[in-house]
Short mmCIF file of C-alpha atoms and ligand atoms in Angstrom, two decimals:
data_model
loop_
_atom_site.label_atom_id
_atom_site.label_comp_id
_atom_site.label_asym_id
_atom_site.label_seq_id
_atom_site.Cartn_x
_atom_site.Cartn_y
_atom_site.Cartn_z
CA MET A 1 1.35 -38.99 -5.89
CA VAL A 2 -1.72 -38.65 -8.12
CA ASP A 3 -4.38 -40.25 -5.86
CA ARG A 4 -5.33 -37.15 -3.90
CA SER A 5 -6.38 -33.60 -4.51
CA PHE A 6 -3.81 -30.85 -4.88
CA ARG A 7 -4.75 -27.27 -4.21
CA LEU A 8 -1.49 -25.50 -4.87
CA ILE A 9 -0.38 -21.93 -5.29
CA PHE A 10 2.91 -20.96 -6.92
CA LEU A 11 4.68 -17.99 -5.38
CA GLY A 12 7.93 -16.43 -6.54
CA PRO A 13 9.18 -13.39 -8.42
CA PRO A 14 8.62 -12.75 -12.12
CA GLY A 15 10.72 -15.22 -14.09
CA ALA A 16 11.01 -17.69 -11.19
CA GLY A 17 9.72 -20.43 -13.49
CA LYS A 18 6.13 -20.55 -12.19
CA GLY A 19 4.65 -20.95 -15.66
CA THR A 20 7.30 -23.45 -16.79
CA ILE A 21 6.91 -25.73 -13.75
CA SER A 22 3.09 -25.30 -13.75
CA ALA A 23 2.88 -26.62 -17.30
CA MET A 24 4.93 -29.71 -16.37
CA ALA A 25 3.14 -30.36 -13.07
CA ALA A 26 -0.44 -29.73 -14.23
CA GLU A 27 -0.10 -32.34 -16.96
CA ARG A 28 1.42 -34.90 -14.60
CA LEU A 29 -1.12 -34.31 -11.82
CA GLY A 30 -4.12 -33.96 -14.15
CA ILE A 31 -5.20 -30.64 -12.65
CA PRO A 32 -5.74 -27.26 -14.34
CA HIS A 33 -2.98 -24.66 -14.54
CA ILE A 34 -4.66 -21.35 -13.71
CA SER A 35 -2.47 -18.32 -14.42
CA THR A 36 -4.01 -14.94 -13.63
CA GLY A 37 -1.31 -13.35 -15.81
CA ASP A 38 -2.35 -15.51 -18.80
CA MET A 39 -6.03 -14.67 -18.15
CA PHE A 40 -5.28 -10.95 -17.99
CA ARG A 41 -3.17 -11.06 -21.18
CA ALA A 42 -5.98 -12.92 -22.98
CA ALA A 43 -8.45 -10.21 -21.87
CA VAL A 44 -6.13 -7.48 -23.16
CA LYS A 45 -5.62 -9.29 -26.48
CA SER A 46 -9.39 -9.62 -27.05
CA SER A 47 -10.07 -6.06 -25.83
CA THR A 48 -12.77 -7.20 -23.40
CA PRO A 49 -14.01 -4.54 -20.90
CA LEU A 50 -11.64 -6.07 -18.30
CA GLY A 51 -8.80 -6.03 -20.84
CA LEU A 52 -9.30 -2.35 -21.63
CA GLU A 53 -9.38 -1.53 -17.92
CA ILE A 54 -6.11 -3.30 -17.06
CA LYS A 55 -4.05 -2.85 -20.23
CA GLU A 56 -2.02 0.08 -18.86
CA ILE A 57 -1.45 -1.62 -15.50
CA LEU A 58 0.10 -4.67 -17.17
CA ALA A 59 2.17 -2.52 -19.53
CA ARG A 60 3.78 -0.65 -16.63
CA GLY A 61 4.25 -3.75 -14.46
CA GLY A 62 1.81 -2.80 -11.68
CA LEU A 63 -0.72 -5.04 -9.95
CA VAL A 64 -4.34 -5.32 -11.06
CA PRO A 65 -6.71 -4.22 -8.23
CA ASP A 66 -7.58 -6.96 -5.75
CA ALA A 67 -11.36 -6.78 -6.34
CA LEU A 68 -11.03 -7.45 -10.08
CA THR A 69 -8.48 -10.22 -9.57
CA ILE A 70 -10.40 -11.97 -6.81
CA ALA A 71 -13.63 -11.91 -8.85
CA LEU A 72 -11.84 -13.51 -11.82
CA VAL A 73 -10.31 -16.27 -9.70
CA LYS A 74 -13.57 -16.92 -7.85
CA GLU A 75 -15.35 -17.52 -11.15
CA ARG A 76 -12.54 -19.76 -12.43
CA LEU A 77 -12.39 -21.91 -9.28
CA ALA A 78 -16.14 -22.52 -9.56
CA GLN A 79 -15.52 -24.51 -12.78
CA PRO A 80 -15.89 -28.31 -12.41
CA ASP A 81 -12.33 -29.10 -13.60
CA THR A 82 -10.95 -27.80 -10.28
CA VAL A 83 -12.61 -30.52 -8.20
CA ARG A 84 -9.34 -32.57 -7.90
CA GLY A 85 -7.31 -29.43 -7.29
CA PHE A 86 -5.50 -26.73 -9.22
CA ILE A 87 -2.25 -24.87 -9.62
CA LEU A 88 -2.79 -21.16 -9.12
CA ASP A 89 0.18 -19.51 -10.84
CA GLY A 90 0.56 -15.88 -9.79
CA PHE A 91 -2.40 -15.73 -7.40
CA PRO A 92 -2.54 -14.67 -4.62
CA ARG A 93 -0.14 -11.73 -4.92
CA THR A 94 -1.32 -9.67 -1.95
CA VAL A 95 -2.51 -10.44 1.59
CA PRO A 96 -6.17 -9.51 0.77
CA GLN A 97 -6.02 -11.98 -2.16
CA ALA A 98 -4.67 -14.69 0.19
CA GLU A 99 -7.48 -13.98 2.66
CA ALA A 100 -10.04 -14.24 -0.15
CA LEU A 101 -8.59 -17.58 -1.23
CA GLU A 102 -8.98 -18.90 2.32
CA GLU A 103 -12.68 -18.01 2.12
CA LEU A 104 -12.92 -19.89 -1.17
CA GLY A 105 -11.77 -23.10 0.54
CA GLY A 106 -8.04 -22.65 1.13
CA ILE A 107 -5.03 -24.58 -0.19
CA ASP A 108 -2.82 -27.57 0.58
CA ALA A 109 0.55 -25.92 -0.11
CA ALA A 110 2.07 -22.58 -1.11
CA VAL A 111 5.11 -23.42 -3.24
CA ASP A 112 7.67 -20.62 -3.32
CA PHE A 113 10.30 -20.72 -6.08
CA GLU A 114 13.35 -18.76 -4.91
CA VAL A 115 15.40 -16.95 -7.57
CA SER A 116 17.70 -13.89 -7.30
CA ASP A 117 16.80 -10.57 -8.94
CA GLU A 118 19.84 -10.94 -11.27
CA LEU A 119 18.58 -14.29 -12.56
CA VAL A 120 15.09 -12.83 -13.02
CA VAL A 121 16.46 -10.14 -15.34
CA PHE A 122 18.46 -12.70 -17.37
CA ARG A 123 15.50 -15.04 -17.71
CA LEU A 124 12.92 -12.40 -18.64
CA THR A 125 15.03 -10.55 -21.18
CA GLY A 126 15.62 -13.87 -23.00
CA ARG A 127 12.06 -15.21 -22.74
CA ARG A 128 9.99 -15.90 -25.84
CA ILE A 129 6.31 -16.90 -25.79
CA CYS A 130 4.28 -18.65 -28.48
CA GLY A 131 1.65 -16.19 -29.66
CA SER A 132 -0.73 -19.10 -30.43
CA CYS A 133 -0.46 -21.69 -27.64
CA GLY A 134 1.45 -19.77 -24.94
CA ALA A 135 4.37 -22.26 -24.69
CA ILE A 136 7.39 -20.71 -22.93
CA TYR A 137 10.92 -20.60 -24.39
CA HIS A 138 14.24 -18.91 -23.62
CA VAL A 139 16.81 -17.89 -26.21
CA ALA A 140 19.66 -19.52 -24.24
CA ASN A 141 18.05 -21.95 -21.77
CA LYS A 142 15.25 -23.37 -23.89
CA PRO A 143 15.57 -22.35 -27.54
CA PRO A 144 13.01 -23.64 -30.06
CA GLN A 145 14.30 -26.07 -32.72
CA GLN A 146 13.59 -23.52 -35.44
CA GLU A 147 14.26 -19.86 -34.63
CA ASP A 148 11.11 -17.98 -33.52
CA ILE A 149 8.81 -20.93 -34.29
CA CYS A 150 6.97 -22.90 -31.59
CA ASP A 151 8.01 -26.59 -31.43
CA ARG A 152 4.54 -27.55 -30.19
CA CYS A 153 2.16 -25.79 -32.58
CA GLY A 154 4.24 -24.00 -35.23
CA GLY A 155 3.06 -20.58 -33.98
CA ARG A 156 5.31 -17.52 -34.08
CA LEU A 157 7.29 -16.67 -30.94
CA THR A 158 6.93 -13.19 -29.48
CA ILE A 159 8.44 -11.10 -26.69
CA ARG A 160 6.04 -10.39 -23.84
CA ASN A 161 5.09 -6.72 -23.63
CA ASP A 162 6.13 -6.50 -19.98
CA ASP A 163 9.57 -8.10 -20.46
CA ARG A 164 11.23 -4.79 -21.38
CA PRO A 165 13.98 -4.01 -18.80
CA GLU A 166 12.25 -0.97 -17.23
CA THR A 167 9.00 -2.93 -16.78
CA VAL A 168 10.86 -5.91 -15.34
CA HIS A 169 12.24 -3.63 -12.61
CA ALA A 170 8.73 -2.32 -11.82
CA ARG A 171 7.43 -5.90 -11.60
CA LEU A 172 10.25 -6.87 -9.27
CA ALA A 173 9.50 -3.85 -7.06
CA ALA A 174 5.80 -4.82 -6.92
CA TYR A 175 6.84 -8.38 -6.05
CA HIS A 176 9.09 -7.34 -3.16
CA ALA A 177 6.55 -4.85 -1.76
CA GLU A 178 3.27 -6.75 -2.16
CA THR A 179 3.88 -10.45 -2.76
CA GLU A 180 7.01 -11.41 -0.83
CA PRO A 181 5.20 -10.83 2.53
CA LEU A 182 3.02 -13.82 1.61
CA LYS A 183 5.98 -16.09 2.36
CA SER A 184 5.71 -15.34 6.08
CA TRP A 185 1.89 -15.24 5.85
CA TYR A 186 1.81 -18.85 4.57
CA GLY A 187 4.83 -19.84 6.69
CA ALA A 188 2.94 -18.89 9.85
CA ARG A 189 0.12 -21.21 8.74
CA GLY A 190 2.45 -24.17 8.06
CA LEU A 191 1.67 -24.09 4.34
CA LEU A 192 4.95 -22.80 2.86
CA LEU A 193 7.19 -25.09 0.78
CA THR A 194 10.36 -23.35 -0.45
CA ILE A 195 12.09 -24.63 -3.58
CA ASP A 196 15.38 -23.41 -5.06
CA GLY A 197 14.28 -22.15 -8.48
CA ALA A 198 17.79 -21.44 -9.80
CA PRO A 199 18.85 -24.83 -11.28
CA ASP A 200 17.67 -25.99 -14.72
CA ALA A 201 13.93 -26.62 -15.15
CA GLU A 202 14.14 -30.46 -15.00
CA THR A 203 16.04 -30.27 -11.69
CA VAL A 204 13.60 -27.73 -10.23
CA TYR A 205 10.66 -29.89 -11.33
CA ARG A 206 12.14 -33.05 -9.76
CA SER A 207 12.87 -31.24 -6.52
CA PHE A 208 9.30 -29.84 -6.53
CA THR A 209 7.67 -33.30 -6.96
CA VAL A 210 9.81 -35.02 -4.31
CA ARG A 211 9.54 -32.21 -1.74
CA LEU A 212 5.78 -31.76 -2.32
CA GLU A 213 5.11 -35.44 -1.71
CA HIS A 214 6.97 -35.34 1.63
CA PHE A 215 5.39 -32.03 2.57
CA LEU A 216 1.84 -33.27 1.99
CA ALA A 217 2.50 -36.63 3.69
CA GLU A 218 3.70 -34.88 6.85
CA ARG A 219 0.70 -32.55 7.17
P1 AP5 B 1 2.34 -13.09 -14.63
O1 AP5 B 1 2.04 -13.52 -15.99
O2 AP5 B 1 1.94 -13.96 -13.50
O3 AP5 B 1 3.88 -12.71 -14.54
P2 AP5 B 1 4.99 -12.88 -13.40
O4 AP5 B 1 4.55 -13.25 -12.04
O5 AP5 B 1 5.73 -11.61 -13.48
O6 AP5 B 1 5.76 -14.12 -13.80
P3 AP5 B 1 6.26 -14.50 -15.22
O7 AP5 B 1 5.15 -15.12 -15.99
O8 AP5 B 1 6.98 -13.35 -15.83
O9 AP5 B 1 7.38 -15.58 -14.84
P4 AP5 B 1 7.24 -17.12 -14.48
O10 AP5 B 1 7.59 -17.28 -13.03
O11 AP5 B 1 5.96 -17.70 -14.94
O12 AP5 B 1 8.47 -17.68 -15.32
P5 AP5 B 1 8.48 -18.54 -16.68
O13 AP5 B 1 8.16 -19.97 -16.38
O14 AP5 B 1 7.75 -17.85 -17.77
O15 AP5 B 1 1.65 -11.65 -14.38
C1 AP5 B 1 1.75 -10.63 -15.35
C2 AP5 B 1 1.04 -9.37 -14.86
O16 AP5 B 1 -0.36 -9.66 -14.64
C3 AP5 B 1 1.53 -8.82 -13.51
O17 AP5 B 1 2.66 -7.99 -13.67
C4 AP5 B 1 0.30 -8.06 -13.03
O18 AP5 B 1 0.19 -6.84 -13.72
C5 AP5 B 1 -0.85 -8.96 -13.49
N1 AP5 B 1 -1.24 -9.94 -12.48
C6 AP5 B 1 -1.14 -11.29 -12.60
N2 AP5 B 1 -1.62 -11.90 -11.49
C7 AP5 B 1 -2.01 -10.91 -10.66
C8 AP5 B 1 -2.57 -10.92 -9.35
N3 AP5 B 1 -2.81 -12.06 -8.67
N4 AP5 B 1 -2.86 -9.72 -8.79
C9 AP5 B 1 -2.64 -8.55 -9.45
N5 AP5 B 1 -2.10 -8.48 -10.69
C10 AP5 B 1 -1.79 -9.65 -11.29
O19 AP5 B 1 10.08 -18.50 -16.98
C11 AP5 B 1 10.72 -17.28 -17.33
C12 AP5 B 1 11.84 -17.57 -18.33
O20 AP5 B 1 12.85 -18.34 -17.71
C13 AP5 B 1 11.39 -18.38 -19.56
O21 AP5 B 1 12.12 -17.94 -20.66
C14 AP5 B 1 11.75 -19.83 -19.22
O22 AP5 B 1 12.05 -20.60 -20.38
C15 AP5 B 1 12.98 -19.63 -18.35
N6 AP5 B 1 13.08 -20.59 -17.26
C16 AP5 B 1 12.08 -20.97 -16.43
N7 AP5 B 1 12.54 -21.84 -15.50
C17 AP5 B 1 13.86 -22.00 -15.76
C18 AP5 B 1 14.89 -22.77 -15.13
N8 AP5 B 1 14.65 -23.53 -14.05
N9 AP5 B 1 16.13 -22.71 -15.66
C19 AP5 B 1 16.40 -21.93 -16.72
N10 AP5 B 1 15.47 -21.17 -17.37
C20 AP5 B 1 14.21 -21.22 -16.88
MG1 MG B 2 4.25 -16.91 -15.89
#
């Protein structure tokens, strides 16, 4: 499955497991994992002009304006490491973003991880993130070996700013209003691959690799 290019986008609500499965798949496929959320959080952390502009939007769980987001992704996709493909995690999130991505060359598959709103709340309220390397944990589903310490780099685990319950509900509302319509947008173009995101991460990952191989072979 590694002898071709993969231009993939990961759709799905907050907490669907996009970041978790991206990390596993990007390593296996040898393609970059590009998360607009990670890029925005890095900009906020370093207080760049972009970071200062979007800090409040992220804190309240809204969407960053399309023009800013599209410009960031355009610049990132121009980097040479994307030549064999990429996983775009969390982009596009609106129809104008999807249209812009088509103009940038399009994709091979839009992978949608389906998870209920109840599971989203459980996963996000228990999520922990390494403040140094960004590795993703969960207090019940994927605890670190040593409490609050990253297994990978020894960094300290933190709670993401936007994982507070009231912000999670705002993010879910933005997802249902702005991003969920992309399922039919990509479905109408024959690009949608739907994966049940509810089982454990290993099972979701296996289902993703098997289904993606068949999906791409049939196109
Ligand atoms: P972003 O960082 O993309 O957040 P999100 O879409 O809300 O998704 P999350 O990162 O919260 O969840 P995930 O699906 O990656 O799940 P994870 O693998 O971590 O965006 C943040 C913000 O940036 C947005 O709100 C917006 O403001 C802005 N933004 C970003 N992109 C934008 C765009 N294109 N346009 C405009 N604004 C944009 O898993 C979650 C938890 O569950 C973890 O604890 C994990 O260990 C656990 N878990 C994962 N999978 C499983 C499993 N299968 N079984 C059990 N537990 C699991
Ligand atoms: Mg994520």
